[in-house]
Amino acid sequence: MKKLTALLTGILMVLGLAACGSSSDGDQAQAGDGEGGGNVLVVYYSATGNTEEVAQYIADATGGDLFALEPADPYTDEDLDWTNENSRVVYEHENEDARAVELTADTVDNWDSYDTIFIGYPIWWGEAAWPVDGFVEANDFTGKTVIPFCTSSSSGLGDSGQLLEEMAGTGDWQEGMRFQSGTDQQEVQDWVDSLGL
């Protein structure tokens, strides 16, 4: 009996360690990490960390999973300097063909299991930061409720959500929300509560 107990204990320890090891996947937050029932996904691109913070608050409020959009060629601080006419974002803004930003991943495991998708981004010239475009174009939002959110120091949400909806062509897109830099968790919680999810 002692041998059987020891054997079962050993098996359980090995399985426990394997489960812990399989949840780590580098720096990118992966779908499936959330504590909820798996029906809410928070997808975001964050250039300076502001959108990432709000995305984390939304995931906490909904029990949803996080999925970070990461450009294959990451933006540097110099790339993001919109006051420099020679910066990457200014060039891409002025040349729409240059806005096709390749992502390290543009699809999510278990996509069909999600009913509600939050999509977050900084506002660039009144639009969603273009790294988000690749994700929107690569996925079918049929049967999903989609809620955009953005971060900006001064610009509003504008038509950014509507433009993404047109790009997607599918999904039940809702009116989104704009958050300022330094938004606190309670403000995000109150907004999520108002959605009645």
Short mmCIF file of C-alpha atoms in Angstrom, two decimals:
data_model
loop_
_atom_site.label_atom_id
_atom_site.label_comp_id
_atom_site.label_asym_id
_atom_site.label_seq_id
_atom_site.Cartn_x
_atom_site.Cartn_y
_atom_site.Cartn_z
CA MET A 1 0.00 0.00 0.00
CA LYS A 2 2.86 2.39 0.81
CA LYS A 3 4.44 1.70 -2.59
CA LEU A 4 1.14 2.45 -4.36
CA THR A 5 0.72 5.69 -2.40
CA ALA A 6 4.29 6.73 -3.20
CA LEU A 7 3.78 5.92 -6.88
CA LEU A 8 0.54 7.93 -7.08
CA THR A 9 2.15 10.87 -5.26
CA GLY A 10 5.05 10.81 -7.72
CA ILE A 11 2.72 10.76 -10.73
CA LEU A 12 0.72 13.69 -9.35
CA MET A 13 3.90 15.71 -8.77
CA VAL A 14 5.10 15.08 -12.32
CA LEU A 15 1.72 16.08 -13.76
CA GLY A 16 1.65 19.21 -11.59
CA LEU A 17 5.11 20.28 -12.74
CA ALA A 18 4.22 19.62 -16.38
CA ALA A 19 1.11 21.78 -16.06
CA CYS A 20 3.11 24.63 -14.52
CA GLY A 21 5.75 24.42 -17.22
CA SER A 22 3.29 24.48 -20.10
CA SER A 23 1.74 27.82 -19.13
CA SER A 24 4.86 29.86 -19.82
CA ASP A 25 5.29 31.14 -23.36
CA GLY A 26 7.71 34.04 -23.39
CA ASP A 27 6.76 37.68 -23.10
CA GLN A 28 3.52 37.56 -25.07
CA ALA A 29 0.36 37.07 -23.06
CA GLN A 30 -1.47 34.10 -24.52
CA ALA A 31 -5.12 33.27 -24.80
CA GLY A 32 -6.05 30.73 -22.17
CA ASP A 33 -4.26 32.46 -19.30
CA GLY A 34 -7.41 34.07 -17.87
CA GLU A 35 -9.36 32.93 -14.86
CA GLY A 36 -12.81 33.24 -16.42
CA GLY A 37 -14.86 30.83 -18.44
CA GLY A 38 -12.84 31.56 -21.54
CA ASN A 39 -15.53 33.54 -23.38
CA VAL A 40 -13.82 36.97 -23.15
CA LEU A 41 -10.61 37.82 -24.99
CA VAL A 42 -8.74 41.10 -24.62
CA VAL A 43 -6.54 41.72 -27.67
CA TYR A 44 -4.29 44.75 -27.64
CA TYR A 45 -1.37 46.52 -29.22
CA SER A 46 0.54 48.77 -26.83
CA ALA A 47 3.27 51.09 -28.06
CA THR A 48 4.30 52.64 -24.73
CA GLY A 49 2.53 50.53 -22.08
CA ASN A 50 -0.63 52.61 -21.58
CA THR A 51 -2.89 50.32 -23.63
CA GLU A 52 -1.36 47.24 -22.01
CA GLU A 53 -2.27 48.58 -18.56
CA VAL A 54 -5.91 49.18 -19.55
CA ALA A 55 -6.06 45.77 -21.24
CA GLN A 56 -4.89 44.13 -18.02
CA TYR A 57 -7.58 46.01 -16.07
CA ILE A 58 -10.24 44.79 -18.53
CA ALA A 59 -8.99 41.21 -18.28
CA ASP A 60 -9.08 41.46 -14.47
CA ALA A 61 -12.62 42.88 -14.56
CA THR A 62 -13.96 40.24 -16.96
CA GLY A 63 -11.84 37.21 -16.08
CA GLY A 64 -10.86 37.30 -19.74
CA ASP A 65 -7.73 36.14 -21.52
CA LEU A 66 -5.06 38.51 -22.83
CA PHE A 67 -3.44 38.45 -26.26
CA ALA A 68 -0.70 40.97 -27.07
CA LEU A 69 -0.16 41.98 -30.69
CA GLU A 70 3.56 42.26 -31.34
CA PRO A 71 5.03 43.61 -34.58
CA ALA A 72 7.68 41.31 -36.08
CA ASP A 73 9.75 44.49 -36.45
CA PRO A 74 9.08 46.25 -33.11
CA TYR A 75 8.70 50.02 -32.96
CA THR A 76 11.50 51.88 -31.20
CA ASP A 77 11.02 55.16 -29.33
CA GLU A 78 12.48 56.92 -32.38
CA ASP A 79 10.03 55.08 -34.66
CA LEU A 80 7.13 56.33 -32.54
CA ASP A 81 8.20 60.00 -32.55
CA TRP A 82 5.31 61.54 -34.46
CA THR A 83 6.94 64.99 -34.21
CA ASN A 84 9.87 63.81 -36.37
CA GLU A 85 8.88 63.96 -40.03
CA ASN A 86 11.42 61.21 -40.78
CA SER A 87 10.15 58.72 -38.18
CA ARG A 88 8.63 55.36 -39.04
CA VAL A 89 5.10 56.25 -37.89
CA VAL A 90 5.10 59.47 -39.88
CA TYR A 91 6.29 57.62 -42.98
CA GLU A 92 3.62 54.94 -42.51
CA HIS A 93 0.97 57.58 -41.90
CA GLU A 94 1.86 59.32 -45.14
CA ASN A 95 2.22 56.06 -47.10
CA GLU A 96 -0.75 53.75 -46.54
CA ASP A 97 0.99 50.91 -48.38
CA ALA A 98 3.62 50.88 -45.61
CA ARG A 99 1.04 50.26 -42.88
CA ALA A 100 0.86 46.50 -43.41
CA VAL A 101 2.68 45.65 -40.17
CA GLU A 102 3.60 41.99 -39.92
CA LEU A 103 2.79 40.51 -36.50
CA THR A 104 4.56 37.69 -34.68
CA ALA A 105 1.07 36.12 -34.39
CA ASP A 106 -2.27 37.28 -35.78
CA THR A 107 -4.50 34.37 -34.75
CA VAL A 108 -5.49 33.05 -31.34
CA ASP A 109 -5.78 29.48 -30.10
CA ASN A 110 -9.38 28.49 -29.34
CA TRP A 111 -10.72 31.52 -31.24
CA ASP A 112 -14.13 29.87 -31.61
CA SER A 113 -14.52 29.63 -27.83
CA TYR A 114 -14.66 33.42 -27.38
CA ASP A 115 -17.97 35.30 -27.49
CA THR A 116 -16.71 38.78 -26.60
CA ILE A 117 -13.56 40.38 -27.99
CA PHE A 118 -12.12 43.61 -26.62
CA ILE A 119 -9.64 45.21 -29.04
CA GLY A 120 -7.32 47.89 -27.65
CA TYR A 121 -4.87 50.26 -29.28
CA PRO A 122 -3.33 53.72 -29.10
CA ILE A 123 -4.81 56.34 -31.41
CA TRP A 124 -2.56 57.35 -34.31
CA TRP A 125 -3.84 60.28 -36.36
CA GLY A 126 -7.43 59.55 -35.37
CA GLU A 127 -7.17 55.85 -36.27
CA ALA A 128 -6.33 52.62 -34.51
CA ALA A 129 -2.59 52.02 -34.50
CA TRP A 130 -2.07 50.01 -37.66
CA PRO A 131 -0.52 46.91 -36.05
CA VAL A 132 -4.14 46.14 -35.08
CA ASP A 133 -5.22 46.02 -38.73
CA GLY A 134 -3.45 42.74 -39.43
CA PHE A 135 -5.24 41.02 -36.58
CA VAL A 136 -8.64 42.35 -37.63
CA GLU A 137 -8.10 41.27 -41.23
CA ALA A 138 -6.88 37.78 -40.25
CA ASN A 139 -9.90 36.79 -38.15
CA ASP A 140 -13.59 36.06 -38.65
CA PHE A 141 -15.70 37.89 -36.06
CA THR A 142 -18.99 36.26 -37.02
CA GLY A 143 -21.11 35.66 -33.91
CA LYS A 144 -18.81 37.72 -31.68
CA THR A 145 -19.43 40.94 -29.80
CA VAL A 146 -16.50 43.26 -30.41
CA ILE A 147 -15.73 46.20 -28.14
CA PRO A 148 -12.92 48.57 -29.12
CA PHE A 149 -11.01 50.66 -26.60
CA CYS A 150 -8.15 53.08 -27.04
CA THR A 151 -5.67 55.11 -25.09
CA SER A 152 -4.73 58.66 -25.96
CA SER A 153 -3.47 61.76 -24.24
CA SER A 154 -5.85 64.02 -26.15
CA SER A 155 -7.53 62.41 -29.19
CA GLY A 156 -10.90 60.73 -28.82
CA LEU A 157 -11.95 57.32 -30.11
CA GLY A 158 -13.22 59.03 -33.26
CA ASP A 159 -14.11 56.71 -36.12
CA SER A 160 -11.39 54.20 -35.22
CA GLY A 161 -13.80 51.49 -34.10
CA GLN A 162 -16.05 52.01 -37.12
CA LEU A 163 -13.07 51.79 -39.47
CA LEU A 164 -12.02 48.50 -37.88
CA GLU A 165 -15.59 47.22 -38.17
CA GLU A 166 -15.60 48.02 -41.88
CA MET A 167 -12.24 46.29 -42.25
CA ALA A 168 -13.50 43.19 -40.41
CA GLY A 169 -16.80 42.96 -42.27
CA THR A 170 -18.17 40.62 -39.58
CA GLY A 171 -19.09 40.77 -35.90
CA ASP A 172 -21.38 42.82 -33.70
CA TRP A 173 -19.22 45.88 -33.06
CA GLN A 174 -20.15 48.05 -30.10
CA GLU A 175 -19.37 51.66 -29.30
CA GLY A 176 -15.94 51.76 -27.72
CA MET A 177 -14.22 53.78 -25.02
CA ARG A 178 -11.21 56.05 -24.86
CA PHE A 179 -8.98 56.11 -21.78
CA GLN A 180 -6.40 58.71 -20.87
CA SER A 181 -2.88 57.84 -19.83
CA GLY A 182 -2.84 56.95 -16.14
CA THR A 183 -6.46 55.75 -16.05
CA ASP A 184 -7.07 53.93 -12.78
CA GLN A 185 -8.44 50.44 -12.42
CA GLN A 186 -11.72 51.58 -10.89
CA GLU A 187 -12.59 53.71 -13.93
CA VAL A 188 -12.04 50.70 -16.19
CA GLN A 189 -14.03 48.46 -13.83
CA ASP A 190 -16.95 50.93 -13.85
CA TRP A 191 -16.94 50.98 -17.66
CA VAL A 192 -16.87 47.19 -17.91
CA ASP A 193 -19.71 46.96 -15.38
CA SER A 194 -21.76 49.39 -17.50
CA LEU A 195 -21.50 47.05 -20.48
CA GLY A 196 -23.61 44.39 -18.75
CA LEU A 197 -21.57 41.49 -20.02
#
